[in-house]
PDB file of C-alpha atoms in Angstrom:
ATOM      1  CA  UNK A   1      -1.743 -83.282  28.467  1.00 73.00           C
ATOM      2  CA  UNK A   2      -0.482 -79.993  27.341  1.00 84.00           C
ATOM      3  CA  UNK A   3       2.195 -78.040  27.886  1.00 88.00           C
ATOM      4  CA  UNK A   4       2.470 -75.109  30.152  1.00 89.00           C
ATOM      5  CA  UNK A   5       2.060 -71.906  29.045  1.00 86.00           C
ATOM      6  CA  UNK A   6       5.528 -69.910  28.168  1.00 87.00           C
ATOM      7  CA  UNK A   7       6.676 -67.367  31.249  1.00 87.00           C
ATOM      8  CA  UNK A   8       6.321 -63.638  30.014  1.00 82.00           C
ATOM      9  CA  UNK A   9       9.784 -62.110  29.281  1.00 83.00           C
ATOM     10  CA  UNK A  10       8.972 -59.157  30.413  1.00 87.00           C
ATOM     11  CA  UNK A  11       7.180 -57.970  33.548  1.00 89.00           C
ATOM     12  CA  UNK A  12       3.665 -56.767  34.371  1.00 90.00           C
ATOM     13  CA  UNK A  13       3.899 -53.074  33.252  1.00 93.00           C
ATOM     14  CA  UNK A  14       6.465 -53.423  30.739  1.00 95.00           C
ATOM     15  CA  UNK A  15       5.975 -53.962  26.875  1.00 95.00           C
ATOM     16  CA  UNK A  16       8.635 -54.609  24.190  1.00 95.00           C
ATOM     17  CA  UNK A  17       9.487 -54.046  20.560  1.00 96.00           C
ATOM     18  CA  UNK A  18      12.488 -56.028  18.554  1.00 97.00           C
ATOM     19  CA  UNK A  19      13.754 -54.846  15.056  1.00 96.00           C
ATOM     20  CA  UNK A  20      16.388 -56.829  13.363  1.00 96.00           C
ATOM     21  CA  UNK A  21      18.568 -56.352  10.278  1.00 96.00           C
ATOM     22  CA  UNK A  22      18.868 -52.416  10.520  1.00 97.00           C
ATOM     23  CA  UNK A  23      21.506 -51.511   7.962  1.00 96.00           C
ATOM     24  CA  UNK A  24      24.054 -49.567  10.152  1.00 96.00           C
ATOM     25  CA  UNK A  25      26.725 -49.759  12.448  1.00 97.00           C
ATOM     26  CA  UNK A  26      25.608 -50.666  15.983  1.00 97.00           C
ATOM     27  CA  UNK A  27      28.116 -47.661  17.041  1.00 97.00           C
ATOM     28  CA  UNK A  28      25.643 -45.606  15.081  1.00 97.00           C
ATOM     29  CA  UNK A  29      22.580 -47.137  16.104  1.00 97.00           C
ATOM     30  CA  UNK A  30      23.230 -46.723  20.116  1.00 97.00           C
ATOM     31  CA  UNK A  31      23.628 -43.243  19.606  1.00 97.00           C
ATOM     32  CA  UNK A  32      20.282 -43.256  18.701  1.00 97.00           C
ATOM     33  CA  UNK A  33      19.369 -45.735  21.296  1.00 97.00           C
ATOM     34  CA  UNK A  34      21.103 -43.164  23.881  1.00 97.00           C
ATOM     35  CA  UNK A  35      19.114 -40.370  22.927  1.00 96.00           C
ATOM     36  CA  UNK A  36      15.687 -41.533  23.970  1.00 96.00           C
ATOM     37  CA  UNK A  37      16.754 -44.217  27.099  1.00 96.00           C
ATOM     38  CA  UNK A  38      14.768 -43.138  29.943  1.00 95.00           C
ATOM     39  CA  UNK A  39      12.282 -40.716  28.558  1.00 96.00           C
ATOM     40  CA  UNK A  40       8.724 -40.535  28.655  1.00 96.00           C
ATOM     41  CA  UNK A  41       7.704 -41.938  25.217  1.00 96.00           C
ATOM     42  CA  UNK A  42       5.894 -38.605  23.481  1.00 96.00           C
ATOM     43  CA  UNK A  43       9.016 -37.059  24.403  1.00 97.00           C
ATOM     44  CA  UNK A  44      11.091 -39.526  23.052  1.00 97.00           C
ATOM     45  CA  UNK A  45       8.985 -39.795  19.955  1.00 97.00           C
ATOM     46  CA  UNK A  46       9.513 -36.094  19.401  1.00 97.00           C
ATOM     47  CA  UNK A  47      13.195 -36.356  19.433  1.00 97.00           C
ATOM     48  CA  UNK A  48      13.264 -39.063  16.868  1.00 97.00           C
ATOM     49  CA  UNK A  49      10.996 -37.118  14.946  1.00 97.00           C
ATOM     50  CA  UNK A  50      13.232 -34.266  14.402  1.00 97.00           C
ATOM     51  CA  UNK A  51      16.550 -36.053  14.850  1.00 97.00           C
ATOM     52  CA  UNK A  52      19.173 -35.807  11.547  1.00 97.00           C
ATOM     53  CA  UNK A  53      20.174 -39.035  11.835  1.00 97.00           C
ATOM     54  CA  UNK A  54      18.951 -41.584   9.356  1.00 96.00           C
ATOM     55  CA  UNK A  55      18.449 -44.528  11.050  1.00 96.00           C
ATOM     56  CA  UNK A  56      16.203 -42.334  13.692  1.00 97.00           C
ATOM     57  CA  UNK A  57      13.303 -43.148  11.730  1.00 97.00           C
ATOM     58  CA  UNK A  58      13.622 -46.903  11.864  1.00 97.00           C
ATOM     59  CA  UNK A  59      14.331 -46.796  15.795  1.00 97.00           C
ATOM     60  CA  UNK A  60      10.731 -44.290  15.961  1.00 97.00           C
ATOM     61  CA  UNK A  61       8.961 -47.295  13.924  1.00 97.00           C
ATOM     62  CA  UNK A  62      10.366 -49.535  16.519  1.00 97.00           C
ATOM     63  CA  UNK A  63       9.147 -47.758  19.355  1.00 97.00           C
ATOM     64  CA  UNK A  64       6.012 -47.274  17.954  1.00 97.00           C
ATOM     65  CA  UNK A  65       5.213 -50.742  17.645  1.00 97.00           C
ATOM     66  CA  UNK A  66       6.562 -51.389  21.637  1.00 97.00           C
ATOM     67  CA  UNK A  67       3.992 -48.801  22.473  1.00 97.00           C
ATOM     68  CA  UNK A  68       1.235 -50.008  20.329  1.00 96.00           C
ATOM     69  CA  UNK A  69       2.236 -53.828  22.253  1.00 95.00           C
ATOM     70  CA  UNK A  70       1.980 -52.317  25.498  1.00 95.00           C
ATOM     71  CA  UNK A  71      -1.718 -50.749  24.542  1.00 95.00           C
ATOM     72  CA  UNK A  72      -2.654 -53.433  22.965  1.00 95.00           C
ATOM     73  CA  UNK A  73      -1.599 -56.496  24.263  1.00 92.00           C
ATOM     74  CA  UNK A  74      -0.664 -55.537  27.621  1.00 91.00           C
ATOM     75  CA  UNK A  75      -3.364 -52.791  28.687  1.00 93.00           C
ATOM     76  CA  UNK A  76      -0.772 -50.327  29.506  1.00 93.00           C
ATOM     77  CA  UNK A  77      -2.082 -46.494  29.597  1.00 94.00           C
ATOM     78  CA  UNK A  78       0.009 -44.694  27.128  1.00 94.00           C
ATOM     79  CA  UNK A  79       0.590 -41.625  28.847  1.00 94.00           C
ATOM     80  CA  UNK A  80       2.422 -42.998  31.403  1.00 95.00           C
ATOM     81  CA  UNK A  81       4.844 -44.964  29.833  1.00 96.00           C
ATOM     82  CA  UNK A  82       8.733 -44.483  29.439  1.00 97.00           C
ATOM     83  CA  UNK A  83      11.618 -45.834  27.730  1.00 97.00           C
ATOM     84  CA  UNK A  84      13.194 -47.898  30.036  1.00 96.00           C
ATOM     85  CA  UNK A  85      15.650 -50.030  28.169  1.00 95.00           C
ATOM     86  CA  UNK A  86      16.922 -49.289  24.444  1.00 96.00           C
ATOM     87  CA  UNK A  87      19.809 -51.538  23.703  1.00 95.00           C
ATOM     88  CA  UNK A  88      21.608 -52.328  20.626  1.00 97.00           C
ATOM     89  CA  UNK A  89      23.382 -55.941  19.518  1.00 97.00           C
ATOM     90  CA  UNK A  90      25.084 -56.500  16.444  1.00 97.00           C
ATOM     91  CA  UNK A  91      23.822 -58.732  13.366  1.00 96.00           C
ATOM     92  CA  UNK A  92      25.470 -60.154  10.610  1.00 96.00           C
ATOM     93  CA  UNK A  93      27.969 -58.476   8.454  1.00 97.00           C
ATOM     94  CA  UNK A  94      28.246 -58.048   4.335  1.00 97.00           C
ATOM     95  CA  UNK A  95      31.810 -58.468   3.078  1.00 97.00           C
ATOM     96  CA  UNK A  96      32.280 -56.937  -0.347  1.00 97.00           C
ATOM     97  CA  UNK A  97      35.795 -55.930  -1.595  1.00 97.00           C
ATOM     98  CA  UNK A  98      37.110 -53.490  -4.337  1.00 97.00           C
ATOM     99  CA  UNK A  99      39.990 -53.891  -6.406  1.00 97.00           C
ATOM    100  CA  UNK A 100      42.574 -51.596  -5.536  1.00 97.00           C
ATOM    101  CA  UNK A 101      46.008 -50.441  -6.838  1.00 97.00           C
ATOM    102  CA  UNK A 102      48.747 -53.017  -7.362  1.00 97.00           C
ATOM    103  CA  UNK A 103      46.883 -55.762  -7.194  1.00 96.00           C
ATOM    104  CA  UNK A 104      45.526 -55.434  -3.694  1.00 97.00           C
ATOM    105  CA  UNK A 105      41.860 -56.196  -2.447  1.00 96.00           C
ATOM    106  CA  UNK A 106      40.030 -53.021  -0.362  1.00 97.00           C
ATOM    107  CA  UNK A 107      37.792 -54.878   1.840  1.00 97.00           C
ATOM    108  CA  UNK A 108      34.370 -52.988   2.357  1.00 97.00           C
ATOM    109  CA  UNK A 109      32.037 -54.650   5.456  1.00 97.00           C
ATOM    110  CA  UNK A 110      28.826 -53.570   5.617  1.00 97.00           C
ATOM    111  CA  UNK A 111      27.401 -54.385   9.277  1.00 97.00           C
ATOM    112  CA  UNK A 112      24.132 -54.529   9.765  1.00 98.00           C
ATOM    113  CA  UNK A 113      22.545 -54.537  13.431  1.00 98.00           C
ATOM    114  CA  UNK A 114      19.139 -55.180  16.047  1.00 97.00           C
ATOM    115  CA  UNK A 115      17.800 -52.716  18.407  1.00 97.00           C
ATOM    116  CA  UNK A 116      15.386 -53.946  21.388  1.00 97.00           C
ATOM    117  CA  UNK A 117      12.993 -51.018  22.781  1.00 97.00           C
ATOM    118  CA  UNK A 118      11.337 -51.588  26.513  1.00 97.00           C
ATOM    119  CA  UNK A 119       8.379 -49.568  27.658  1.00 97.00           C
ATOM    120  CA  UNK A 120       7.323 -49.585  31.271  1.00 96.00           C
ATOM    121  CA  UNK A 121       4.469 -48.141  32.712  1.00 95.00           C
ATOM    122  CA  UNK A 122       4.978 -45.526  35.750  1.00 93.00           C
ATOM    123  CA  UNK A 123       2.512 -44.201  37.979  1.00 83.00           C
ATOM    124  CA  UNK A 124       3.015 -40.012  38.311  1.00 73.00           C
ATOM    125  CA  UNK A 125       2.855 -38.781  41.680  1.00 69.00           C
ATOM    126  CA  UNK A 126       1.488 -35.428  42.331  1.00 58.00           C
ATOM    127  CA  UNK A 127       5.483 -34.121  42.989  1.00 58.00           C
ATOM    128  CA  UNK A 128       6.771 -35.227  39.781  1.00 56.00           C
ATOM    129  CA  UNK A 129       3.638 -33.076  37.998  1.00 55.00           C
ATOM    130  CA  UNK A 130       4.941 -29.935  39.201  1.00 45.00           C
TER     131      UNK A 130
END
């Protein structure tokens, strides 16, 4: 009489983490996401650690969460994980303002964004290790 279990949103060899309400514009966040797309997770973590972008530390937390999900929830091997997808979306925008000269009003918009990171387990072959 119970409902069927929901199907997984990702494949059996994938895990995912999502971070919402990041206080930066999606355009700036996408620059950091492009930095890690397609890389092995240990290389991606190193790149984020030494990145000069402020938002890179939050992206690193999201990547670590995706790795932990893969290891603990889906029993995937951490050494064989790559960043399969890292995509960015818009979130809300706070509208603020500031009085300007001659009775005008300068509009200040403060955008928020979100990032989704999917990691995938790929088996290394003998040719790739060389």
